[in-house]
Amino acid sequence: GSWLITNMRRGESMFDVDPSVHDEIADGIKTEGSNLCGISAHCSWEESNNRCDKALVYKSVEHSMNNLRIINNSRAPNGDLKETDGNSNYRSCELSELTQEQFIENVHLTFNLEAGLLLPFVLKGRIRHGRHFTFKALTGNATITFVAPSVSGSLVSDEKPFVAQGSWLQVLVPNSFLDTMESSLKFLNEPVMEPLPKTIHWPDRNLTITINPDKL
């Protein structure tokens, strides 16, 4: 019939039952991209400014993630960043509701491990297909959006790759930087994880990412 029945006591995932499903999904994301455009996560961003003693910091708790909640799994038409994808959690990010934009010269992004593990997916399933992806802090107001060059309605450009409006930061990922960034984050896909925290720095891009361990 039309009912879908599952055993709630099952201790195995679909990937355990049929490992080929993982490869099938990975191939689909690689060729067609993903419709998942944002999650809630423990993350933060900060601007390091050598001309002053203080840094502009928007933080959430960085060392733990008790609940990684998917908050949107639909794609905005034509990758338009102004679209809210039918989810009210992103309406606060509309341009009309944010403060004046600010160009950021040097950016340091921080994610805990569970959020950081999604970064390769973000690059492969979203940015490579001309789309955007947003990490919304579970606590605080920090929001980080990675943006492909073809996304319309974004604030970033080749001349200004990091732009903030209030606590919302947009990060441009140029096509010329994709391979380098994916290669640097390859350790996140390794069976044996490198010791954390781990910081990756791209001096020519003025971009730094730190992955912190999850709190037990």
mmCIF file of C-alpha atoms in Angstrom:
data_model
loop_
_atom_site.group_PDB
_atom_site.id
_atom_site.type_symbol
_atom_site.label_atom_id
_atom_site.label_comp_id
_atom_site.label_asym_id
_atom_site.label_seq_id
_atom_site.Cartn_x
_atom_site.Cartn_y
_atom_site.Cartn_z
ATOM 1 C CA GLY A 1 0.000 0.000 0.000
ATOM 2 C CA SER A 2 0.960 3.664 0.360
ATOM 3 C CA TRP A 3 2.213 3.341 3.968
ATOM 4 C CA LEU A 4 5.950 3.503 4.611
ATOM 5 C CA ILE A 5 6.819 1.361 7.628
ATOM 6 C CA THR A 6 10.159 1.232 9.441
ATOM 7 C CA ASN A 7 11.472 -0.512 12.515
ATOM 8 C CA MET A 8 12.023 2.240 15.118
ATOM 9 C CA ARG A 9 14.311 -0.082 17.101
ATOM 10 C CA ARG A 10 16.661 -0.545 14.170
ATOM 11 C CA GLY A 11 20.257 0.173 15.160
ATOM 12 C CA GLU A 12 21.615 0.427 11.630
ATOM 13 C CA SER A 13 21.467 3.290 9.172
ATOM 14 C CA MET A 14 20.711 2.899 5.477
ATOM 15 C CA PHE A 15 24.438 3.311 4.815
ATOM 16 C CA ASP A 16 25.135 0.316 7.091
ATOM 17 C CA VAL A 17 22.529 -1.830 5.366
ATOM 18 C CA ASP A 18 23.596 -0.865 1.836
ATOM 19 C CA PRO A 19 26.989 0.940 1.604
ATOM 20 C CA SER A 20 26.433 1.630 -2.104
ATOM 21 C CA VAL A 21 23.752 4.175 -1.149
ATOM 22 C CA HIS A 22 26.455 6.495 0.204
ATOM 23 C CA ASP A 23 28.266 6.516 -3.148
ATOM 24 C CA GLU A 24 24.993 7.054 -4.989
ATOM 25 C CA ILE A 25 24.141 10.091 -2.863
ATOM 26 C CA ALA A 26 27.684 11.479 -3.146
ATOM 27 C CA ASP A 27 27.571 11.150 -6.942
ATOM 28 C CA GLY A 28 24.186 12.872 -7.031
ATOM 29 C CA ILE A 29 25.457 15.818 -4.970
ATOM 30 C CA LYS A 30 28.555 16.097 -7.162
ATOM 31 C CA THR A 31 26.626 16.142 -10.439
ATOM 32 C CA GLU A 32 23.373 17.879 -9.467
ATOM 33 C CA GLY A 33 24.225 19.758 -6.272
ATOM 34 C CA SER A 34 22.173 19.843 -3.084
ATOM 35 C CA ASN A 35 18.970 21.645 -2.102
ATOM 36 C CA LEU A 36 20.098 22.045 1.513
ATOM 37 C CA CYS A 37 20.965 25.730 1.853
ATOM 38 C CA GLY A 38 21.418 26.269 5.597
ATOM 39 C CA ILE A 39 21.678 24.816 9.090
ATOM 40 C CA SER A 40 21.784 26.023 12.673
ATOM 41 C CA ALA A 41 25.232 25.436 14.154
ATOM 42 C CA HIS A 42 27.744 26.539 16.759
ATOM 43 C CA CYS A 43 29.876 28.977 14.822
ATOM 44 C CA SER A 44 31.433 32.417 15.006
ATOM 45 C CA TRP A 45 33.218 34.990 12.901
ATOM 46 C CA GLU A 46 35.552 37.808 13.731
ATOM 47 C CA GLU A 47 37.433 40.573 12.002
ATOM 48 C CA SER A 48 41.067 41.084 12.980
ATOM 49 C CA ASN A 49 42.016 44.723 12.501
ATOM 50 C CA ASN A 50 45.669 45.626 13.008
ATOM 51 C CA ARG A 51 44.819 49.300 13.206
ATOM 52 C CA CYS A 52 42.959 49.025 16.480
ATOM 53 C CA ASP A 53 43.215 47.076 19.706
ATOM 54 C CA LYS A 54 39.788 45.506 19.511
ATOM 55 C CA ALA A 55 38.385 42.997 17.058
ATOM 56 C CA LEU A 56 34.801 42.942 15.870
ATOM 57 C CA VAL A 57 33.545 39.601 17.121
ATOM 58 C CA TYR A 58 30.269 37.723 16.667
ATOM 59 C CA LYS A 59 30.437 34.462 18.598
ATOM 60 C CA SER A 60 28.376 31.534 19.679
ATOM 61 C CA VAL A 61 29.512 28.623 21.845
ATOM 62 C CA GLU A 62 32.233 27.105 19.676
ATOM 63 C CA HIS A 63 33.166 23.916 21.495
ATOM 64 C CA SER A 64 29.959 21.909 21.464
ATOM 65 C CA MET A 65 26.945 21.044 19.399
ATOM 66 C CA ASN A 66 24.164 19.227 21.159
ATOM 67 C CA ASN A 67 21.640 19.669 18.378
ATOM 68 C CA LEU A 68 22.530 20.238 14.740
ATOM 69 C CA ARG A 69 19.155 21.291 13.355
ATOM 70 C CA ILE A 70 18.417 21.391 9.666
ATOM 71 C CA ILE A 71 16.461 24.588 9.129
ATOM 72 C CA ASN A 72 16.047 24.618 5.387
ATOM 73 C CA ASN A 73 16.243 22.073 2.603
ATOM 74 C CA SER A 74 14.882 23.982 -0.362
ATOM 75 C CA ARG A 75 16.700 25.918 -3.059
ATOM 76 C CA ALA A 76 16.043 29.554 -3.839
ATOM 77 C CA PRO A 77 15.107 30.168 -7.493
ATOM 78 C CA ASN A 78 18.233 30.964 -9.531
ATOM 79 C CA GLY A 79 20.267 30.900 -6.324
ATOM 80 C CA ASP A 80 18.978 34.355 -5.339
ATOM 81 C CA LEU A 81 20.286 35.204 -1.882
ATOM 82 C CA LYS A 82 17.364 37.538 -1.230
ATOM 83 C CA GLU A 83 14.938 34.623 -1.279
ATOM 84 C CA THR A 84 13.931 33.267 2.133
ATOM 85 C CA ASP A 85 13.113 29.755 0.820
ATOM 86 C CA GLY A 86 9.838 29.846 2.736
ATOM 87 C CA ASN A 87 11.592 29.710 6.090
ATOM 88 C CA SER A 88 10.985 32.506 8.586
ATOM 89 C CA ASN A 89 14.351 31.903 10.265
ATOM 90 C CA TYR A 90 16.048 33.525 7.292
ATOM 91 C CA ARG A 91 13.739 36.506 6.923
ATOM 92 C CA SER A 92 15.837 38.378 9.462
ATOM 93 C CA CYS A 93 18.610 38.252 6.872
ATOM 94 C CA GLU A 94 16.733 40.255 4.256
ATOM 95 C CA LEU A 95 18.629 43.349 3.200
ATOM 96 C CA SER A 96 15.888 45.759 4.262
ATOM 97 C CA GLU A 97 16.110 44.588 7.872
ATOM 98 C CA LEU A 98 19.868 44.791 8.291
ATOM 99 C CA THR A 99 22.204 47.618 9.173
ATOM 100 C CA GLN A 100 24.603 49.345 6.826
ATOM 101 C CA GLU A 101 27.068 47.019 5.140
ATOM 102 C CA GLN A 102 30.699 46.922 6.252
ATOM 103 C CA PHE A 103 33.665 45.705 4.211
ATOM 104 C CA ILE A 104 35.817 43.261 6.205
ATOM 105 C CA GLU A 105 39.466 42.931 5.232
ATOM 106 C CA ASN A 106 40.555 39.878 7.263
ATOM 107 C CA VAL A 107 38.140 37.208 8.487
ATOM 108 C CA HIS A 108 38.490 34.362 10.983
ATOM 109 C CA LEU A 109 35.683 31.771 10.967
ATOM 110 C CA THR A 110 35.250 29.203 13.733
ATOM 111 C CA PHE A 111 33.148 26.033 13.642
ATOM 112 C CA ASN A 112 32.885 23.082 15.962
ATOM 113 C CA LEU A 113 33.617 19.688 14.429
ATOM 114 C CA GLU A 114 30.069 18.634 13.602
ATOM 115 C CA ALA A 115 29.453 21.859 11.701
ATOM 116 C CA GLY A 116 32.936 21.802 10.167
ATOM 117 C CA LEU A 117 32.342 18.337 8.730
ATOM 118 C CA LEU A 118 29.782 19.940 6.420
ATOM 119 C CA LEU A 119 32.274 22.355 4.838
ATOM 120 C CA PRO A 120 33.382 19.912 2.076
ATOM 121 C CA PHE A 121 29.698 19.348 1.291
ATOM 122 C CA VAL A 122 29.101 23.117 1.168
ATOM 123 C CA LEU A 123 31.837 23.536 -1.430
ATOM 124 C CA LYS A 124 30.937 20.474 -3.507
ATOM 125 C CA GLY A 125 27.146 20.512 -3.262
ATOM 126 C CA ARG A 126 26.416 24.240 -3.156
ATOM 127 C CA ILE A 127 29.237 26.593 -4.202
ATOM 128 C CA ARG A 128 30.349 24.511 -7.212
ATOM 129 C CA HIS A 129 26.768 24.657 -8.469
ATOM 130 C CA GLY A 130 26.460 28.425 -8.180
ATOM 131 C CA ARG A 131 24.521 28.444 -4.914
ATOM 132 C CA HIS A 132 24.924 29.739 -1.364
ATOM 133 C CA PHE A 133 24.973 28.109 2.082
ATOM 134 C CA THR A 134 24.314 29.640 5.510
ATOM 135 C CA PHE A 135 25.429 28.695 9.023
ATOM 136 C CA LYS A 136 23.148 30.358 11.617
ATOM 137 C CA ALA A 137 24.484 30.389 15.178
ATOM 138 C CA LEU A 138 22.407 28.414 17.673
ATOM 139 C CA THR A 139 23.178 31.052 20.297
ATOM 140 C CA GLY A 140 23.702 34.723 19.562
ATOM 141 C CA ASN A 141 23.106 36.440 16.248
ATOM 142 C CA ALA A 142 26.112 35.342 14.191
ATOM 143 C CA THR A 143 25.319 34.241 10.644
ATOM 144 C CA ILE A 144 27.857 33.113 8.034
ATOM 145 C CA THR A 145 26.873 32.727 4.380
ATOM 146 C CA PHE A 146 29.239 31.246 1.806
ATOM 147 C CA VAL A 147 28.414 32.673 -1.611
ATOM 148 C CA ALA A 148 29.226 31.536 -5.152
ATOM 149 C CA PRO A 149 30.131 34.302 -7.655
ATOM 150 C CA SER A 150 26.957 33.675 -9.677
ATOM 151 C CA VAL A 151 24.549 34.211 -6.744
ATOM 152 C CA SER A 152 22.379 37.261 -7.363
ATOM 153 C CA GLY A 153 21.445 39.703 -4.619
ATOM 154 C CA SER A 154 24.649 39.192 -2.616
ATOM 155 C CA LEU A 155 26.765 41.982 -1.134
ATOM 156 C CA VAL A 156 30.170 40.510 -1.949
ATOM 157 C CA SER A 157 32.323 40.971 -5.044
ATOM 158 C CA ASP A 158 35.858 40.222 -6.214
ATOM 159 C CA GLU A 159 36.934 43.574 -4.778
ATOM 160 C CA LYS A 160 35.046 43.013 -1.495
ATOM 161 C CA PRO A 161 34.962 39.258 -0.760
ATOM 162 C CA PHE A 162 33.913 39.717 2.904
ATOM 163 C CA VAL A 163 30.972 41.990 3.702
ATOM 164 C CA ALA A 164 28.980 42.219 6.934
ATOM 165 C CA GLN A 165 25.575 43.676 7.683
ATOM 166 C CA GLY A 166 25.178 43.643 11.423
ATOM 167 C CA SER A 167 26.065 40.129 12.557
ATOM 168 C CA TRP A 168 25.487 38.610 9.096
ATOM 169 C CA LEU A 169 28.734 37.917 7.233
ATOM 170 C CA GLN A 170 28.876 36.988 3.558
ATOM 171 C CA VAL A 171 31.985 35.183 2.288
ATOM 172 C CA LEU A 172 32.664 35.008 -1.447
ATOM 173 C CA VAL A 173 34.271 31.765 -2.634
ATOM 174 C CA PRO A 174 35.687 32.451 -6.136
ATOM 175 C CA ASN A 175 35.894 29.594 -8.622
ATOM 176 C CA SER A 176 39.675 30.021 -8.714
ATOM 177 C CA PHE A 177 39.849 29.305 -4.966
ATOM 178 C CA LEU A 178 37.541 26.275 -4.825
ATOM 179 C CA ASP A 179 40.134 23.580 -5.546
ATOM 180 C CA THR A 180 42.590 25.039 -3.033
ATOM 181 C CA MET A 181 39.958 25.330 -0.314
ATOM 182 C CA GLU A 182 38.660 21.797 -0.904
ATOM 183 C CA SER A 183 42.196 20.409 -0.765
ATOM 184 C CA SER A 184 42.950 22.223 2.510
ATOM 185 C CA LEU A 185 39.759 20.868 4.105
ATOM 186 C CA LYS A 186 40.284 17.308 2.858
ATOM 187 C CA PHE A 187 41.352 16.218 6.362
ATOM 188 C CA LEU A 188 37.685 16.474 7.395
ATOM 189 C CA ASN A 189 36.903 13.476 5.170
ATOM 190 C CA GLU A 190 39.736 11.286 6.448
ATOM 191 C CA PRO A 191 38.846 8.154 8.495
ATOM 192 C CA VAL A 192 41.342 9.189 11.186
ATOM 193 C CA MET A 193 40.771 12.788 12.227
ATOM 194 C CA GLU A 194 43.741 15.047 12.876
ATOM 195 C CA PRO A 195 44.070 16.466 16.422
ATOM 196 C CA LEU A 196 41.760 19.399 17.091
ATOM 197 C CA PRO A 197 41.571 22.344 17.279
ATOM 198 C CA LYS A 198 43.025 22.809 13.808
ATOM 199 C CA THR A 199 43.428 26.144 12.034
ATOM 200 C CA ILE A 200 43.738 26.578 8.273
ATOM 201 C CA HIS A 201 45.012 29.909 7.001
ATOM 202 C CA TRP A 202 44.993 31.227 3.443
ATOM 203 C CA PRO A 203 47.163 34.393 3.627
ATOM 204 C CA ASP A 204 46.555 35.367 0.007
ATOM 205 C CA ARG A 205 42.795 35.317 0.678
ATOM 206 C CA ASN A 206 42.884 36.926 4.155
ATOM 207 C CA LEU A 207 40.785 33.989 5.344
ATOM 208 C CA THR A 208 41.263 31.723 8.364
ATOM 209 C CA ILE A 209 39.082 28.820 9.501
ATOM 210 C CA THR A 210 39.392 27.030 12.848
ATOM 211 C CA ILE A 211 37.737 23.684 13.593
ATOM 212 C CA ASN A 212 37.232 23.027 17.305
ATOM 213 C CA PRO A 213 36.471 19.636 18.886
ATOM 214 C CA ASP A 214 32.930 18.843 19.977
ATOM 215 C CA LYS A 215 32.404 18.989 23.717
ATOM 216 C CA LEU A 216 31.705 15.564 25.199
#
